[in-house]
Amino acid sequence: MWHGRSVGAYAIHMGTALVTGASSGFGEEFCWQLAEANHDLVLVARSEDKLREIARKVSASTGVHTEVLVADLATQEGRDKVAERIWAKERPIGLLVNNAGFGLGVRFRENSLENELNALDVMVRAVMELTHAAVRAMFERGHGAVLNVSSVAADTGMGTYSAHKAWVKAFSEGIAEEMRGTGVSVTAVMPGMVNTPFHERVETVPEEVPKISWISSEQVVEEALAAVRRRQVLVTPSVRYKATMFVVKHSPRWMVRAVTSRLPHM
């Protein structure tokens, strides 16, 4: 876990950050790095026990104010609950991190429609609704930032997960352009293969992928927050994934589909 280092180069601004999917993986790492940069935090996820434990540790280590918001983003009630906090005037949200997501781990035809719709609600609908609340509230104040977690899978053909992440990338680009000059920025980060509980849940183990393909969650979060500070719209962490995605974008689509179809299902 990343904490205890100087973060001068990665600090964005003092204020409150709201992080979805904060109970593990990228979300937990975002919380640590933002707290080290003196952001107060609102931690959002379904697991209250995990959230409270992380909030306690982060607050004790860094001294920042932490709030726990238990919400299921697959439900309208959960999304409304988070949107309401984004609109709150007290401790206003200066940075929204739309990080919540999960892999389905099976082919589309083998999955239930219910599971597919839950994934759509969490990784697409929640991103839209929370971003809508954030950019409107931030526009009124004249400043703020949204960071959406996409994936390098956005440029592949790996089923509905790729489709969701492609939507997040295109959506972020469009809203970033709309908000240009308003003081509000939108950034999308496209991580590659990272050792987090996400890949454990979809039964992707490191032995299945070359070791060189793996990068750390610390690096992904560092580069993502640095991009937010620069108001950069798109960022792909690590030189190797930047090079990989250059190749993907300039390869025939049939070739990209053929290669990525051999990878474990997200």
XYZ file of C-alpha atoms in Angstrom:
266
model
C 0.000 0.000 0.000
C 1.254 3.461 -0.965
C 1.583 5.933 1.899
C 4.226 7.803 3.831
C 6.027 9.340 0.815
C 6.265 12.958 -0.265
C 3.522 13.761 -2.763
C 4.442 17.296 -3.775
C 4.506 16.538 -7.497
C 1.145 14.801 -7.387
C -0.858 17.103 -5.107
C -3.872 18.615 -6.876
C -5.400 21.057 -4.390
C -6.725 20.985 -0.855
C -10.358 19.905 -0.646
C -12.648 16.888 -0.417
C -12.406 13.955 -2.810
C -15.148 11.368 -3.258
C -13.944 7.923 -4.336
C -16.301 5.157 -5.454
C -15.236 1.539 -5.113
C -13.067 2.680 -2.197
C -12.999 -0.596 -0.261
C -10.139 -2.243 -2.199
C -7.787 -2.090 -5.182
C -7.465 1.217 -7.006
C -10.101 2.788 -4.785
C -8.173 2.150 -1.598
C -4.954 3.337 -3.248
C -6.661 6.537 -4.427
C -7.750 7.152 -0.838
C -4.219 6.809 0.523
C -2.594 9.005 -2.101
C -5.271 11.686 -1.909
C -5.073 11.713 1.881
C -1.287 12.113 1.689
C -1.981 15.108 -0.567
C -4.168 16.550 2.236
C -7.555 15.836 0.688
C -10.427 15.046 2.998
C -12.242 11.952 1.770
C -15.672 10.483 1.161
C -15.297 6.717 0.731
C -18.080 4.984 -1.204
C -18.706 1.237 -1.590
C -21.147 -1.462 -0.507
C -19.058 -2.943 2.310
C -19.454 -0.777 5.420
C -16.976 -2.735 7.534
C -14.186 -2.453 4.953
C -14.891 1.230 4.359
C -14.802 2.061 8.057
C -11.546 0.165 8.559
C -9.844 1.947 5.651
C -11.255 5.310 6.760
C -9.964 4.741 10.284
C -6.467 3.824 9.102
C -6.239 6.672 6.600
C -7.467 9.254 9.085
C -5.164 8.014 11.847
C -2.141 8.032 9.546
C -2.703 11.329 7.730
C -5.039 13.378 9.903
C -7.534 14.077 7.125
C -11.291 14.048 7.667
C -12.968 10.904 6.327
C -16.621 10.090 5.677
C -18.082 6.672 4.926
C -20.982 6.469 2.476
C -22.420 2.984 2.007
C -24.135 2.732 -1.381
C -24.784 0.133 -4.061
C -24.220 1.871 -7.401
C -26.150 -0.874 -9.197
C -29.313 0.635 -7.682
C -30.996 3.988 -8.314
C -31.241 4.503 -4.562
C -27.485 4.068 -4.206
C -26.654 6.398 -7.093
C -29.057 9.053 -5.788
C -27.465 8.828 -2.352
C -24.002 9.547 -3.763
C -25.280 12.306 -6.081
C -26.907 13.985 -3.084
C -23.538 14.033 -1.293
C -21.878 15.516 -4.380
C -24.405 18.383 -4.302
C -23.892 19.044 -0.577
C -22.635 22.528 0.290
C -20.769 21.442 3.430
C -17.321 20.021 2.629
C -18.002 20.365 -1.124
C -16.568 17.729 -3.430
C -13.601 19.108 -5.369
C -12.632 15.804 -6.985
C -14.883 12.912 -7.988
C -13.142 9.601 -8.699
C -15.469 7.222 -10.553
C -13.550 4.039 -9.825
C -16.220 1.435 -8.971
C -16.321 -1.516 -11.326
C -15.992 -5.266 -11.641
C -15.189 -7.930 -14.171
C -17.838 -10.396 -15.239
C -15.393 -13.204 -15.910
C -17.612 -15.096 -18.387
C -18.658 -14.852 -21.998
C -21.701 -12.714 -22.792
C -23.789 -15.703 -23.909
C -22.981 -17.569 -20.675
C -23.874 -14.711 -18.357
C -27.296 -13.783 -17.021
C -28.908 -10.615 -18.294
C -29.275 -9.488 -14.669
C -25.499 -9.596 -14.158
C -24.911 -7.762 -17.432
C -27.360 -5.012 -16.469
C -25.783 -4.669 -13.009
C -22.399 -4.139 -14.671
C -23.912 -1.561 -17.013
C -25.458 0.292 -14.071
C -22.197 0.397 -12.089
C -19.698 1.099 -14.869
C -21.793 3.257 -17.219
C -24.960 4.611 -15.625
C -23.301 5.481 -12.306
C -20.435 7.223 -14.111
C -22.936 9.295 -16.111
C -25.190 10.213 -13.178
C -22.389 11.056 -10.741
C -20.422 12.997 -13.348
C -23.577 14.937 -14.218
C -24.037 15.921 -10.569
C -20.347 16.742 -10.169
C -19.823 18.953 -13.207
C -22.994 20.919 -12.455
C -22.046 21.489 -8.814
C -18.425 22.259 -9.707
C -19.467 24.627 -12.495
C -21.429 26.680 -9.968
C -18.269 27.014 -7.846
C -15.978 27.594 -10.836
C -13.565 24.747 -10.118
C -13.302 20.988 -9.679
C -12.224 17.783 -11.371
C -13.632 14.392 -12.336
C -11.447 11.328 -12.799
C -13.049 8.330 -14.529
C -11.369 4.938 -14.514
C -11.496 3.401 -17.986
C -9.117 0.682 -19.203
C -6.796 -0.267 -22.039
C -9.572 -2.785 -22.788
C -11.516 0.185 -24.200
C -9.564 -0.199 -27.449
C -9.972 -3.975 -27.691
C -12.887 -6.290 -28.414
C -13.210 -8.060 -25.058
C -16.982 -8.170 -24.757
C -19.209 -5.973 -22.613
C -16.404 -4.945 -20.243
C -14.543 -3.407 -23.189
C -17.766 -1.734 -24.316
C -18.331 -0.196 -20.891
C -14.772 1.116 -20.690
C -14.886 2.417 -24.269
C -18.009 4.358 -23.311
C -16.247 5.806 -20.241
C -13.312 6.936 -22.381
C -15.468 8.561 -25.098
C -17.815 10.089 -22.523
C -14.900 11.597 -20.596
C -13.432 13.119 -23.745
C -16.751 14.657 -24.715
C -17.508 16.157 -21.297
C -13.917 17.388 -20.935
C -14.321 19.389 -24.132
C -17.702 20.745 -23.022
C -16.187 21.927 -19.731
C -13.098 23.521 -21.265
C -12.560 27.015 -19.892
C -14.999 26.591 -16.980
C -12.462 25.640 -14.319
C -13.778 22.064 -14.287
C -11.713 19.267 -15.827
C -12.472 15.656 -16.744
C -9.800 12.970 -17.027
C -9.990 9.280 -17.975
C -7.254 6.870 -16.946
C -6.698 3.645 -18.928
C -4.842 1.129 -16.737
C -3.469 -2.126 -18.072
C -2.996 -5.335 -16.088
C -2.607 -4.475 -12.410
C -2.284 -6.784 -9.405
C -5.487 -5.885 -7.539
C -8.440 -7.880 -6.138
C -10.244 -7.070 -9.415
C -8.208 -9.689 -11.295
C -8.556 -12.172 -8.454
C -12.341 -11.923 -8.733
C -12.299 -12.674 -12.444
C -9.910 -15.563 -11.839
C -7.011 -13.991 -13.701
C -3.804 -15.033 -11.974
C -0.358 -13.564 -12.682
C 0.935 -16.823 -14.193
C -1.550 -16.464 -17.055
C -0.043 -13.173 -18.183
C 3.671 -12.358 -18.765
C 5.200 -10.670 -15.712
C 6.224 -7.671 -17.800
C 2.526 -6.964 -18.411
C 1.805 -6.204 -14.765
C 2.127 -2.731 -13.270
C 1.498 -1.560 -9.724
C -1.659 0.129 -8.512
C 0.591 2.752 -6.920
C 1.960 3.751 -10.328
C -1.482 3.842 -11.929
C -2.879 6.109 -9.217
C 0.200 8.362 -9.184
C 0.026 8.907 -12.933
C -3.749 9.351 -12.890
C -3.611 12.061 -10.209
C -0.698 13.763 -11.940
C -2.827 13.883 -15.116
C -5.696 15.454 -13.175
C -3.300 18.096 -11.853
C -2.279 18.893 -15.453
C -5.942 18.822 -16.595
C -4.938 16.131 -19.071
C -7.934 14.406 -20.630
C -6.546 10.906 -21.299
C -3.705 9.077 -19.588
C -2.366 5.534 -20.038
C -0.016 4.711 -17.133
C 3.440 3.232 -17.898
C 5.592 3.468 -20.996
C 4.969 -0.163 -21.900
C 1.186 0.301 -22.060
C 1.508 3.559 -23.973
C 3.566 1.621 -26.555
C 1.138 -1.310 -26.483
C -1.857 0.916 -27.113
C -0.053 2.681 -29.963
C 0.362 -0.714 -31.623
C -3.271 -1.656 -30.919
C -4.592 1.577 -32.434
C -2.552 1.093 -35.601
C -3.235 -2.618 -36.078
C -6.075 -4.117 -38.147
C -9.148 -4.604 -35.965
C -9.416 -8.285 -36.941
C -5.915 -8.794 -35.545
C -6.729 -6.983 -32.272
C -9.863 -9.104 -31.828
C -7.967 -12.315 -32.553
C -5.252 -11.546 -29.998
C -7.471 -10.263 -27.213
C -9.932 -13.139 -27.588
C -7.210 -15.416 -26.149
C -6.976 -13.410 -22.942
C -9.020 -14.296 -19.799
C -12.531 -12.875 -19.961
C -13.101 -9.648 -18.049
